[in-house]
Tab-separated table of C-alpha atoms in Angstrom:
chain	number	residue	atom	x	y	z
A	846	MET	CA	27.920	-44.382	21.294
A	847	ASP	CA	25.155	-44.245	23.937
A	848	GLU	CA	25.050	-47.249	26.301
A	849	ILE	CA	21.817	-49.329	26.340
A	850	TYR	CA	20.830	-51.573	29.257
A	851	TYR	CA	18.253	-54.368	28.997
A	852	ASP	CA	16.695	-56.177	31.918
A	853	SER	CA	16.321	-59.846	30.641
A	854	PRO	CA	13.483	-61.952	32.082
A	855	ARG	CA	15.740	-65.093	31.852
A	856	THR	CA	18.050	-66.382	34.568
A	857	GLY	CA	21.781	-66.779	34.162
A	858	GLU	CA	21.466	-70.601	33.906
A	859	GLU	CA	18.945	-70.198	31.113
A	860	LEU	CA	21.248	-67.830	29.269
A	861	ASP	CA	24.201	-70.293	29.663
A	862	ALA	CA	22.056	-73.174	28.332
A	863	ALA	CA	21.041	-71.017	25.376
A	864	PHE	CA	24.669	-70.156	24.641
A	865	SER	CA	25.640	-73.901	24.804
A	866	LYS	CA	23.029	-74.755	22.168
A	867	LEU	CA	24.494	-72.365	19.597
A	868	ALA	CA	26.766	-75.094	18.018
A	869	THR	CA	23.886	-77.638	17.883
A	870	ILE	CA	21.619	-74.986	16.392
A	871	ASP	CA	24.221	-74.232	13.687
A	872	GLN	CA	24.410	-78.010	12.796
A	873	SER	CA	20.577	-78.244	12.672
A	874	VAL	CA	20.475	-75.301	10.362
A	875	GLN	CA	23.069	-76.876	8.027
A	876	GLN	CA	21.218	-80.265	8.020
A	877	ALA	CA	17.932	-78.496	7.246
A	878	GLU	CA	19.558	-76.682	4.366
A	879	GLN	CA	20.968	-80.020	3.003
A	880	SER	CA	17.561	-81.732	3.361
A	881	ALA	CA	15.944	-78.950	1.445
A	882	ALA	CA	18.541	-79.280	-1.346
A	883	ASP	CA	17.978	-83.114	-1.513
A	884	ALA	CA	14.215	-82.614	-1.666
A	885	LYS	CA	14.644	-80.251	-4.611
A	886	THR	CA	16.776	-82.906	-6.461
A	887	GLN	CA	14.247	-85.709	-5.833
A	888	ALA	CA	11.436	-83.489	-7.007
A	889	LYS	CA	13.260	-82.830	-10.283
A	890	ALA	CA	13.810	-86.637	-10.829
A	891	ALA	CA	10.142	-87.387	-10.091
A	892	ALA	CA	9.093	-84.764	-12.599
A	893	SER	CA	11.312	-86.386	-15.274
A	894	SER	CA	9.813	-89.884	-14.579
A	895	ALA	CA	6.312	-88.519	-14.780
A	896	ALA	CA	7.100	-86.910	-18.132
A	897	ALA	CA	8.480	-90.250	-19.456
A	898	ALA	CA	5.377	-92.212	-18.286
A	899	ALA	CA	3.141	-89.686	-19.904
A	900	GLY	CA	5.082	-90.223	-23.188
A	901	SER	CA	4.620	-94.064	-23.029
A	902	ALA	CA	0.908	-93.706	-22.409
A	903	SER	CA	0.643	-91.418	-25.411
A	904	ASP	CA	2.474	-93.999	-27.645
A	905	ALA	CA	0.099	-96.816	-26.504
A	906	GLN	CA	-2.912	-94.733	-27.317
A	907	THR	CA	-1.475	-94.056	-30.807
A	908	GLN	CA	-0.969	-97.840	-31.491
A	909	ALA	CA	-4.537	-98.669	-30.397
A	910	SER	CA	-5.851	-95.984	-32.685
A	911	GLN	CA	-3.884	-97.404	-35.616
A	912	ALA	CA	-5.237	-100.943	-34.888
A	913	GLN	CA	-8.746	-99.645	-34.890
A	914	GLN	CA	-8.130	-97.923	-38.212
A	915	GLN	CA	-6.735	-101.219	-39.710
A	916	ALA	CA	-9.798	-103.163	-38.472
A	917	ALA	CA	-12.063	-100.660	-40.116
A	918	ALA	CA	-10.078	-100.974	-43.362
A	919	ALA	CA	-10.376	-104.801	-43.191
A	920	ALA	CA	-14.099	-104.584	-42.730
A	921	ARG	CA	-14.338	-102.378	-45.755
A	922	SER	CA	-12.214	-104.855	-47.711
A	923	ALA	CA	-14.519	-107.732	-46.648
A	924	GLY	CA	-17.526	-105.875	-47.920
A	925	ASP	CA	-15.805	-105.088	-51.189
A	926	ALA	CA	-14.660	-108.709	-51.682
A	927	ALA	CA	-18.131	-110.271	-51.496
A	928	ASP	CA	-17.650	-111.860	-54.945
A	929	SER	CA	-14.922	-114.097	-53.499
A	930	ALA	CA	-15.910	-115.883	-50.275
A	931	THR	CA	-12.572	-117.533	-49.840
A	932	THR	CA	-10.711	-114.293	-50.283
A	933	ALA	CA	-13.140	-112.565	-48.017
A	934	GLN	CA	-12.874	-115.306	-45.408
A	935	GLN	CA	-9.106	-115.054	-45.501
A	936	LYS	CA	-9.181	-111.336	-45.254
A	937	ALA	CA	-11.581	-111.577	-42.401
A	938	GLU	CA	-9.321	-113.976	-40.601
A	939	ASN	CA	-6.353	-111.694	-41.270
A	940	ALA	CA	-8.308	-108.723	-40.025
A	941	ALA	CA	-9.350	-110.638	-36.937
A	942	ALA	CA	-5.748	-111.627	-36.301
A	943	GLN	CA	-4.680	-108.007	-36.744
A	944	ALA	CA	-7.487	-106.888	-34.465
A	945	THR	CA	-6.373	-109.394	-31.843
A	946	ALA	CA	-2.795	-108.185	-32.133
A	947	ALA	CA	-3.992	-104.596	-31.925
A	948	SER	CA	-6.074	-105.401	-28.884
A	949	GLN	CA	-3.087	-107.070	-27.237
A	950	SER	CA	-0.963	-104.019	-28.079
A	951	ALA	CA	-3.655	-101.808	-26.610
A	952	ASP	CA	-3.788	-103.935	-23.441
A	953	ALA	CA	-0.014	-103.736	-23.161
A	954	ALA	CA	-0.108	-99.993	-23.675
A	955	ALA	CA	-2.835	-99.664	-21.054
A	956	GLN	CA	-0.763	-101.727	-18.612
A	957	SER	CA	2.251	-99.551	-19.379
A	958	ALA	CA	0.121	-96.439	-18.733
A	959	GLN	CA	-1.113	-97.922	-15.437
A	960	ASP	CA	2.451	-98.751	-14.426
A	961	ALA	CA	3.542	-95.245	-15.386
A	962	ALA	CA	0.624	-93.773	-13.421
A	963	ALA	CA	1.544	-95.878	-10.388
A	964	SER	CA	5.146	-94.776	-10.756
A	965	VAL	CA	4.060	-91.138	-10.996
A	966	ALA	CA	1.845	-91.567	-7.911
A	967	GLY	CA	4.758	-93.030	-5.997
A	968	ILE	CA	7.012	-90.239	-7.153
A	969	GLN	CA	4.373	-87.681	-6.116
A	970	ASP	CA	4.217	-89.288	-2.686
A	971	ASP	CA	7.996	-89.138	-2.483
A	972	VAL	CA	7.910	-85.491	-3.583
A	973	ALA	CA	5.207	-84.683	-1.015
A	974	GLN	CA	7.220	-86.414	1.719
A	975	SER	CA	10.348	-84.558	0.592
A	976	ALA	CA	8.444	-81.270	0.658
A	977	GLU	CA	7.099	-82.056	4.148
A	978	ASN	CA	10.633	-82.902	5.241
A	979	ALA	CA	11.831	-79.638	3.699
A	980	ARG	CA	9.110	-77.669	5.555
A	981	SER	CA	10.015	-79.361	8.806
A	982	ALA	CA	13.674	-78.613	8.185
A	983	ALA	CA	12.824	-74.988	7.361
A	984	ALA	CA	10.752	-74.661	10.545
A	985	SER	CA	13.631	-76.155	12.542
A	986	ALA	CA	16.005	-73.755	10.836
A	987	GLU	CA	13.713	-70.777	11.591
A	988	ALA	CA	13.384	-71.856	15.246
A	989	ALA	CA	17.152	-72.309	15.404
A	990	ALA	CA	17.670	-68.829	13.873
A	991	SER	CA	15.243	-67.307	16.411
A	992	ASP	CA	17.106	-69.077	19.245
A	993	ALA	CA	20.381	-67.815	17.805
A	994	THR	CA	19.008	-64.225	17.666
A	995	ARG	CA	17.813	-64.398	21.277
A	996	ALA	CA	21.143	-65.910	22.316
A	997	GLU	CA	22.994	-63.068	20.550
A	998	GLU	CA	20.767	-60.456	22.253
A	999	ALA	CA	21.343	-62.172	25.604
A	1000	ALA	CA	25.092	-62.097	24.990
A	1001	GLN	CA	24.914	-58.376	24.172
A	1002	ARG	CA	22.880	-57.702	27.342
A	1003	ALA	CA	25.342	-59.760	29.393
A	1004	GLU	CA	28.191	-57.686	27.931
A	1005	GLN	CA	26.333	-54.452	28.719
A	1006	ILE	CA	25.650	-55.623	32.282
A	1007	ALA	CA	29.342	-56.405	32.676
A	1008	ASP	CA	30.167	-52.832	31.588
A	1009	PHE	CA	27.640	-51.273	34.049
A	1010	ASP	CA	29.171	-48.247	35.886
A	1011	PRO	CA	27.180	-47.193	38.995
A	1012	SER	CA	29.035	-43.857	39.069
A	1013	LYS	CA	27.036	-42.760	36.034
A	1014	PHE	CA	23.758	-42.924	38.003
A	1015	ALA	CA	22.404	-40.999	40.983
A	1016	THR	CA	22.478	-42.543	44.448
A	1017	ALA	CA	19.302	-43.169	46.435
A	1018	GLU	CA	20.099	-40.112	48.579
A	1019	GLN	CA	20.523	-37.965	45.473
A	1020	GLY	CA	17.226	-39.259	44.122
A	1021	ALA	CA	15.474	-38.341	47.365
A	1022	LYS	CA	16.874	-34.805	47.117
A	1023	ALA	CA	15.763	-34.596	43.478
A	1024	ASP	CA	12.185	-35.462	44.522
A	1025	THR	CA	12.036	-32.359	46.766
A	1026	ALA	CA	14.193	-30.051	44.575
A	1027	VAL	CA	12.761	-26.772	43.152
A	1028	GLN	CA	11.656	-27.257	39.562
A	1029	PRO	CA	11.948	-24.526	36.802
A	1030	GLU	CA	8.168	-24.027	36.740
A	1031	ASP	CA	8.273	-23.247	40.516
A	1032	LEU	CA	10.358	-20.086	39.741
A	1033	GLY	CA	7.633	-18.307	37.753
A	1034	ASN	CA	7.177	-15.542	40.399
A	1035	TYR	CA	10.908	-15.132	41.115
A	1036	ALA	CA	13.206	-12.624	39.337
A	1037	LEU	CA	16.689	-13.283	38.030
A	1038	LYS	CA	19.492	-11.477	39.738
A	1039	SER	CA	20.135	-9.604	36.491
A	1040	GLU	CA	16.504	-8.389	36.577
A	1041	VAL	CA	16.768	-6.764	40.031
A	1042	PRO	CA	17.244	-2.941	39.647
A	1043	SER	CA	20.573	-1.717	40.923
A	1044	SER	CA	20.078	2.012	40.418
A	1045	PRO	CA	17.207	4.586	40.091
A	1046	ALA	CA	17.870	4.787	36.358
A	1047	ASP	CA	17.027	1.073	35.991
A	1048	ILE	CA	13.389	1.808	36.909
A	1049	GLY	CA	13.220	5.273	35.302
A	1050	ALA	CA	13.404	7.032	38.690
A	1051	ALA	CA	15.201	10.250	39.558
A	1052	THR	CA	18.266	10.268	41.783
A	1053	ALA	CA	18.161	11.726	45.264
A	1054	ALA	CA	19.940	14.845	44.004
A	1055	GLN	CA	17.415	15.204	41.210
A	1056	GLY	CA	14.571	14.738	43.717
A	1057	ALA	CA	16.013	17.482	45.930
A	1058	LYS	CA	16.150	19.832	42.942
A	1059	ALA	CA	12.572	18.897	42.015
A	1060	ASP	CA	11.391	19.836	45.536
A	1061	THR	CA	12.661	23.401	45.068
A	1062	ALA	CA	11.901	23.720	41.340
A	1063	LEU	CA	9.320	26.225	40.106
A	1064	GLN	CA	5.998	24.649	39.220
A	1065	PRO	CA	3.934	25.803	36.174
A	1066	GLY	CA	1.551	27.711	38.437
A	1067	ALA	CA	4.441	29.798	39.774
A	1068	LEU	CA	5.086	31.152	36.269
A	1069	ASN	CA	1.757	32.987	36.002
A	1070	GLY	CA	2.498	36.566	35.068
A	1071	TYR	CA	5.677	35.613	33.229
A	1072	ALA	CA	5.888	35.896	29.459
A	1073	LEU	CA	7.190	33.183	27.178
A	1074	LYS	CA	10.333	34.043	25.269
A	1075	SER	CA	8.298	33.783	22.091
A	1076	ASP	CA	5.857	36.394	23.515
A	1077	ILE	CA	8.576	39.075	23.952
A	1078	PRO	CA	8.525	41.547	21.019
A	1079	GLN	CA	11.710	41.471	18.982
A	1080	SER	CA	10.988	44.428	16.721
A	1081	PRO	CA	8.596	47.402	16.432
A	1082	ALA	CA	6.625	45.402	13.896
A	1083	ASP	CA	5.825	42.796	16.599
A	1084	LEU	CA	3.995	45.553	18.489
A	1085	GLY	CA	2.434	47.077	15.403
A	1086	ALA	CA	4.663	50.126	15.950
A	1087	ALA	CA	6.529	52.217	13.429
A	1088	THR	CA	10.305	52.162	13.154
A	1089	ALA	CA	12.422	55.139	14.202
A	1090	ALA	CA	12.899	56.088	10.545
A	1091	GLN	CA	9.152	55.899	9.977
A	1092	GLY	CA	8.598	58.016	13.104
A	1093	ALA	CA	11.033	60.638	11.826
A	1094	LYS	CA	9.154	60.795	8.518
A	1095	ALA	CA	5.865	60.994	10.413
A	1096	ASP	CA	7.145	64.064	12.278
A	1097	THR	CA	7.621	65.908	8.966
A	1098	ALA	CA	4.618	64.386	7.175
A	1099	VAL	CA	1.876	66.612	5.786
A	1100	GLN	CA	-1.073	66.819	8.187
A	1101	PRO	CA	-4.718	67.003	7.064
A	1102	ALA	CA	-4.852	70.694	7.885
A	1103	ASP	CA	-1.975	71.297	5.461
A	1104	LEU	CA	-4.115	70.014	2.551
A	1105	ALA	CA	-6.735	72.707	2.829
A	1106	GLY	CA	-5.684	74.234	-0.485
A	1107	TYR	CA	-5.739	70.881	-2.321
A	1108	ALA	CA	-8.711	69.399	-4.082
A	1109	LYS	CA	-10.158	66.047	-3.059
A	1110	ALA	CA	-11.208	63.439	-5.575
A	1111	SER	CA	-14.824	64.311	-4.788
A	1112	ASP	CA	-14.092	67.940	-5.685
A	1113	ILE	CA	-13.001	67.087	-9.215
A	1114	PRO	CA	-15.956	67.223	-11.644
A	1115	ASP	CA	-16.708	64.231	-13.848
A	1116	GLU	CA	-17.323	66.638	-16.795
A	1117	LEU	CA	-15.530	69.865	-17.521
A	1118	PRO	CA	-16.666	72.152	-20.407
A	1119	ASN	CA	-14.177	73.807	-22.708
A	1120	PRO	CA	-13.318	77.332	-21.533
A	1121	ASN	CA	-14.444	78.707	-24.919
A	1122	ALA	CA	-17.481	77.285	-26.716
A	1123	LEU	CA	-17.584	76.429	-30.424
A	1124	THR	CA	-20.404	78.096	-32.427
A	1125	LEU	CA	-21.266	77.150	-36.027
A	1126	GLN	CA	-23.129	79.419	-38.409
A	1127	LEU	CA	-24.812	77.941	-41.445
A	1128	ASN	CA	-25.090	80.542	-44.170
A	1129	GLY	CA	-25.150	83.189	-41.524
A	1130	SER	CA	-27.598	81.392	-39.243
A	1131	SER	CA	-26.174	80.603	-35.808
A	1132	GLN	CA	-26.551	77.037	-34.565
A	1133	SER	CA	-26.302	75.618	-31.043
A	1134	SER	CA	-22.896	76.138	-29.456
A	1135	TYR	CA	-20.662	73.221	-28.355
A	1136	ASP	CA	-18.489	73.398	-25.214
A	1137	GLY	CA	-17.801	69.676	-24.637
A	1138	ARG	CA	-20.332	69.056	-21.869
A	1139	TYR	CA	-22.773	67.263	-24.156
A	1140	ALA	CA	-22.438	65.418	-27.426
A	1141	ARG	CA	-23.897	67.417	-30.295
A	1142	THR	CA	-24.376	66.777	-34.013
A	1143	VAL	CA	-24.703	69.534	-36.584
A	1144	ASN	CA	-26.169	68.444	-39.946
A	1145	ILE	CA	-24.684	70.602	-42.676
A	1146	THR	CA	-26.525	70.407	-46.011
A	1147	PRO	CA	-26.050	72.374	-49.211
A	1148	SER	CA	-29.461	73.917	-48.830
A	1149	ALA	CA	-28.683	74.966	-45.299
A	1150	ILE	CA	-25.714	76.928	-46.432
A	1151	GLY	CA	-26.958	77.777	-49.938
A	1152	ALA	CA	-24.171	75.808	-51.495
A	1153	ALA	CA	-25.713	75.147	-54.960
A	1154	THR	CA	-24.918	77.674	-57.725
A	1155	SER	CA	-26.798	78.304	-61.013
A	1156	ALA	CA	-24.131	76.358	-62.816
A	1157	GLN	CA	-24.601	73.576	-60.369
A	1158	GLY	CA	-28.319	73.798	-60.973
A	1159	ALA	CA	-27.708	73.426	-64.680
A	1160	ARG	CA	-25.689	70.409	-63.993
A	1161	ALA	CA	-28.411	69.101	-61.679
A	1162	ASP	CA	-30.678	69.025	-64.701
A	1163	THR	CA	-28.503	66.363	-66.184
A	1164	ALA	CA	-27.721	64.708	-62.845
A	1165	LEU	CA	-28.751	61.185	-62.066
A	1166	GLN	CA	-32.235	60.724	-60.828
A	1167	PRO	CA	-33.151	58.901	-57.591
A	1168	GLY	CA	-33.887	55.657	-59.383
A	1169	ALA	CA	-30.358	55.612	-60.715
A	1170	LEU	CA	-28.956	55.806	-57.158
A	1171	ASN	CA	-30.071	52.364	-56.114
A	1172	GLY	CA	-27.181	50.746	-54.273
A	1173	TYR	CA	-25.822	54.075	-53.061
A	1174	ALA	CA	-26.091	55.205	-49.473
A	1175	GLN	CA	-28.446	57.930	-48.538
A	1176	THR	CA	-27.723	60.646	-46.052
A	1177	SER	CA	-29.857	58.869	-43.459
A	1178	ASP	CA	-27.671	55.821	-43.863
A	1179	ILE	CA	-24.591	57.706	-42.750
A	1180	PRO	CA	-24.082	57.442	-38.956
A	1181	GLU	CA	-24.143	60.609	-37.001
A	1182	GLU	CA	-21.290	59.347	-34.814
A	1183	LEU	CA	-18.390	57.268	-36.013
A	1184	PRO	CA	-15.638	56.047	-33.646
A	1185	ASN	CA	-12.034	56.492	-34.608
A	1186	PRO	CA	-10.555	53.345	-36.152
A	1187	GLN	CA	-7.820	53.350	-33.505
A	1188	SER	CA	-8.606	54.199	-29.890
A	1189	LEU	CA	-6.481	56.309	-27.580
A	1190	GLY	CA	-5.342	54.594	-24.357
A	1191	ILE	CA	-4.512	56.746	-21.331
A	1192	ARG	CA	-2.858	55.054	-18.314
A	1193	LEU	CA	-2.187	57.060	-15.174
A	1194	GLY	CA	1.152	56.053	-13.717
A	1195	GLN	CA	3.180	52.918	-14.419
A	1196	TYR	CA	0.768	50.599	-12.627
A	1197	GLY	CA	-2.538	52.450	-12.963
A	1198	SER	CA	-5.578	51.363	-14.945
A	1199	THR	CA	-5.937	52.346	-18.626
A	1200	THR	CA	-8.811	54.453	-20.012
A	1201	TYR	CA	-9.559	54.115	-23.740
A	1202	TYR	CA	-11.107	56.881	-25.911
A	1203	ASP	CA	-12.174	56.423	-29.551
A	1204	GLY	CA	-14.549	59.377	-29.955
A	1205	SER	CA	-17.720	57.321	-29.655
A	1206	ALA	CA	-18.486	58.936	-26.303
A	1207	ALA	CA	-17.210	61.877	-24.352
A	1208	LYS	CA	-14.704	60.966	-21.649
A	1209	THR	CA	-12.825	62.956	-19.087
A	1210	VAL	CA	-9.472	61.829	-17.686
A	1211	THR	CA	-8.297	63.766	-14.671
A	1212	ILE	CA	-4.540	63.699	-14.252
A	1213	THR	CA	-3.090	64.709	-10.912
A	1214	PRO	CA	0.318	64.131	-9.303
A	1215	GLU	CA	-1.217	61.463	-7.124
A	1216	SER	CA	-2.804	59.586	-10.045
A	1217	ILE	CA	0.535	59.192	-11.816
A	1218	GLY	CA	2.541	58.455	-8.681
A	1219	ALA	CA	4.184	61.888	-8.569
A	1220	GLN	CA	4.486	64.390	-5.785
A	1221	PRO	CA	3.032	67.850	-6.085
A	1222	SER	CA	5.672	70.373	-6.931
A	1223	GLY	CA	7.633	71.307	-3.819
A	1224	SER	CA	5.881	68.727	-1.595
A	1225	SER	CA	7.491	65.853	0.361
A	1226	ASP	CA	4.387	64.453	2.051
A	1227	TYR	CA	4.053	61.362	-0.226
A	1228	MET	CA	5.822	58.010	0.233
A	1229	GLN	CA	8.281	57.186	-2.482
A	1230	ARG	CA	7.940	53.839	-4.303
A	1231	GLU	CA	11.344	52.646	-3.102
A	1232	THR	CA	9.938	53.021	0.428
A	1233	TYR	CA	6.675	51.066	0.101
A	1234	ASP	CA	7.875	48.627	-2.630
A	1235	PRO	CA	11.635	48.157	-2.187
A	1236	GLN	CA	11.607	44.755	-3.959
A	1237	SER	CA	9.516	45.928	-6.923
A	1238	LYS	CA	6.667	43.483	-6.221
A	1239	ASN	CA	4.262	45.879	-7.972
A	1240	ARG	CA	1.502	45.234	-5.435
A	1241	ASP	CA	-0.759	47.483	-3.463
A	1242	ILE	CA	0.355	47.047	0.131
A	1243	PHE	CA	-3.075	48.107	1.355
A	1244	ALA	CA	-5.009	45.637	-0.835
A	1245	TYR	CA	-4.395	42.625	1.461
A	1246	PRO	CA	-4.732	43.740	5.075
A	1247	SER	CA	-4.315	41.223	7.905
A	1248	HIS	CA	-7.470	40.109	9.786
A	1249	LEU	CA	-8.160	38.211	13.013
A	1250	TYR	CA	-9.485	34.622	12.779
A	1251	LYS	CA	-10.332	31.869	15.240
A	1252	ALA	CA	-10.443	28.044	15.078
A	1253	THR	CA	-11.367	25.408	17.689
A	1254	PHE	CA	-9.504	22.066	17.865
A	1255	LEU	CA	-11.500	19.473	19.858
A	1256	LEU	CA	-9.767	16.828	21.999
A	1257	ASP	CA	-11.850	13.937	20.614
A	1258	ASN	CA	-11.413	14.871	16.927
A	1259	TRP	CA	-7.670	14.154	16.616
A	1260	SER	CA	-6.793	11.043	14.608
A	1261	SER	CA	-6.181	7.885	16.668
A	1262	SER	CA	-2.453	7.474	15.931
A	1263	SER	CA	0.603	9.595	15.148
A	1264	PRO	CA	0.923	11.717	13.115
A	1265	TYR	CA	-2.175	13.243	14.753
A	1266	THR	CA	-4.337	15.152	12.245
A	1267	GLN	CA	-7.413	17.385	12.585
A	1268	THR	CA	-9.187	19.737	10.144
A	1269	VAL	CA	-11.428	22.490	11.571
A	1270	SER	CA	-13.348	25.462	10.171
A	1271	VAL	CA	-11.919	28.984	10.430
A	1272	LYS	CA	-14.130	32.017	11.200
A	1273	ALA	CA	-13.240	35.683	10.753
A	1274	VAL	CA	-13.516	37.668	13.995
A	1275	ASP	CA	-13.222	41.194	12.588
A	1276	GLY	CA	-15.164	40.783	9.334
A	1277	GLY	CA	-12.225	39.667	7.212
A	1278	PRO	CA	-12.593	37.587	4.029
A	1279	ALA	CA	-12.872	33.788	4.096
A	1280	ILE	CA	-9.645	31.803	4.454
A	1281	THR	CA	-8.359	30.289	1.197
A	1282	PRO	CA	-5.560	27.843	0.332
A	1283	GLN	CA	-3.440	30.930	-0.554
A	1284	SER	CA	-3.844	32.493	2.914
A	1285	HIS	CA	-0.942	32.615	5.350
A	1286	MET	CA	-0.529	33.596	8.979
A	1287	THR	CA	1.003	36.935	9.893
A	1288	THR	CA	1.223	36.171	13.654
A	1289	GLY	CA	1.693	33.202	15.961
A	1290	LEU	CA	-1.222	31.476	17.688
A	1291	LEU	CA	-3.085	33.529	20.331
A	1292	ILE	CA	-5.506	32.561	23.108
A	1293	ASP	CA	-8.257	34.321	25.059
A	1294	ASP	CA	-6.498	35.891	28.081
A	1295	THR	CA	-9.794	36.565	29.892
A	1296	LEU	CA	-10.215	32.879	30.805
A	1297	PRO	CA	-9.341	31.511	34.291
A	1298	ASP	CA	-5.629	30.935	34.934
A	1299	ASP	CA	-5.798	27.124	35.000
A	1300	THR	CA	-7.763	27.117	31.725
A	1301	ILE	CA	-5.244	29.513	30.152
A	1302	ASP	CA	-2.375	27.197	31.161
A	1303	ALA	CA	-4.023	24.153	29.571
A	1304	ILE	CA	-5.004	25.986	26.354
A	1305	GLN	CA	-1.583	27.658	26.155
A	1306	GLU	CA	0.115	24.224	26.200
A	1307	ALA	CA	-2.320	22.966	23.522
A	1308	ALA	CA	-1.633	26.088	21.418
A	1309	ARG	CA	2.113	25.467	21.735
A	1310	LEU	CA	1.739	21.908	20.399
A	1311	ILE	CA	-0.495	23.094	17.538
A	1312	ASP	CA	1.880	25.978	16.725
A	1313	ASN	CA	4.768	23.476	16.452
A	1314	GLY	CA	2.781	21.314	14.005
A	1315	ARG	CA	2.457	21.655	10.222
A	1316	LYS	CA	-0.531	23.845	9.351
A	1317	THR	CA	-2.141	24.301	5.942
A	1318	PHE	CA	-5.163	26.373	4.918
A	1319	GLY	CA	-8.076	25.172	2.778
A	1320	SER	CA	-11.294	26.839	1.676
A	1321	GLY	CA	-12.511	28.132	5.041
A	1322	THR	CA	-10.508	25.482	6.958
A	1323	ILE	CA	-7.160	24.859	8.606
A	1324	THR	CA	-5.513	21.418	8.921
A	1325	CYS	CA	-2.893	20.694	11.591
A	1326	VAL	CA	-0.541	17.644	11.592
A	1327	LEU	CA	1.343	16.850	14.840
A	1328	ARG	CA	4.361	14.514	14.840
A	1329	GLY	CA	4.811	14.413	18.614
A	1330	ASP	CA	2.282	14.714	21.423
A	1331	LYS	CA	-1.293	15.869	20.878
A	1332	PRO	CA	-3.229	18.333	23.110
A	1333	ASP	CA	-5.107	16.897	26.079
A	1334	THR	CA	-7.887	19.512	26.025
A	1335	ASP	CA	-10.134	21.449	23.637
A	1336	ALA	CA	-8.344	24.554	22.359
A	1337	GLU	CA	-9.865	27.730	20.884
A	1338	ILE	CA	-7.035	29.647	19.211
A	1339	PHE	CA	-6.765	32.991	17.414
A	1340	PHE	CA	-4.363	34.257	14.746
A	1341	ASN	CA	-3.949	37.000	12.170
A	1342	ALA	CA	-3.840	36.008	8.497
A	1343	THR	CA	-3.921	37.629	5.083
A	1344	ASN	CA	-4.857	36.485	1.604
A	1345	ARG	CA	-1.908	38.376	0.077
A	1346	PRO	CA	0.332	36.029	-1.969
A	1347	THR	CA	3.564	35.112	-0.214
A	1348	THR	CA	5.766	36.014	-3.215
């Protein structure tokens, strides 16, 4: 339990006198309690006497009321007995005697009430005195209790003073030193011993050995004229060169001069007449010939060929007349040209386009070895399908050539926090088609090597960061997302891309 010390304003003699009064105070308290109990008893007795006096006064008032009622009855009897004076006189005397007795009873009752009232007044005085005595006794008891409390507190303080141990407190010399001692708030500009760096690594500095190596290390400017590892071609394709196998085939390939005896597509006519024309004669009369160069219609009628005989003429006499042919088609209603119900489809090669012919118009389909993917007989100057399409992708490898594009990423247009994002427009340099979401790069990022060396170094570092990011194409745009550092300069970059699907 913590010790508590109290500096009392009283002297030791005063405390001793207070302690000596404790027994007297206890007796005063007991006497006050007894006086209060006696006062309560007397008050109860006075209340009983007052109740009895009040009862006597009530009885006296009842008797007086009865006497008055009897007097009234006598008066009524006197009035009723007017026919007998003697009887009336006697009754009057009796009534007067009764009235006198009633009056005396009333006087006695009044005296008894006065005596009871005096007794009650005396009892009330006694009760008031007893109550005053009780209040005085209670005040004395309260003062005695207060003195007892102060005496008990003084005794506790005296006991605590007796238990005082100076060794638990600082000496005057120690207090003087404490007044001039350094306080915690005075150490705000001082570091803890654990906060003082003990090695270069603690402050992120290089060691002496590392500094010596840094003095002799190559700086970025010393690497001008050197190629990055990623810039060194790894295959003939990186240089746009043919492989050895392709070179060997090129050595034996057919040259343009070797094709002098072959027809070009422009040499093949769109229309080619039949070698022998078709000539129709109608009843010996020659008509226009047909060799396939133009569409022709020959109308053959019975009259033109003299088809009707005399027998047929006889039958014509009984033939139906024009009016009976309503609902039938006339010759003019019959089309001069009528397509075949099923057309003929001609496809050149497995992956060539299909030409349909149903007879409604003349068509010419020229079939050559090239058009069906075959080599001319005895020739080896055409690339086999297994060479240009080894994975059977069924695509024209020349339909999606790669083109050169450029995009400019500006320093101030990167997003404010990582991952850093920027979307820029892409422009074709060599007339290629617009970039689409299906486009993909066919080379790494390139820069303009005609710029000054220091500019090339800065843009080359920016291009490296962009090349390491995630890049996606949009409609005429490219978006780059960087997870690490972002470039610290504007960067105009170049790259080759194609719209050919990746699969």
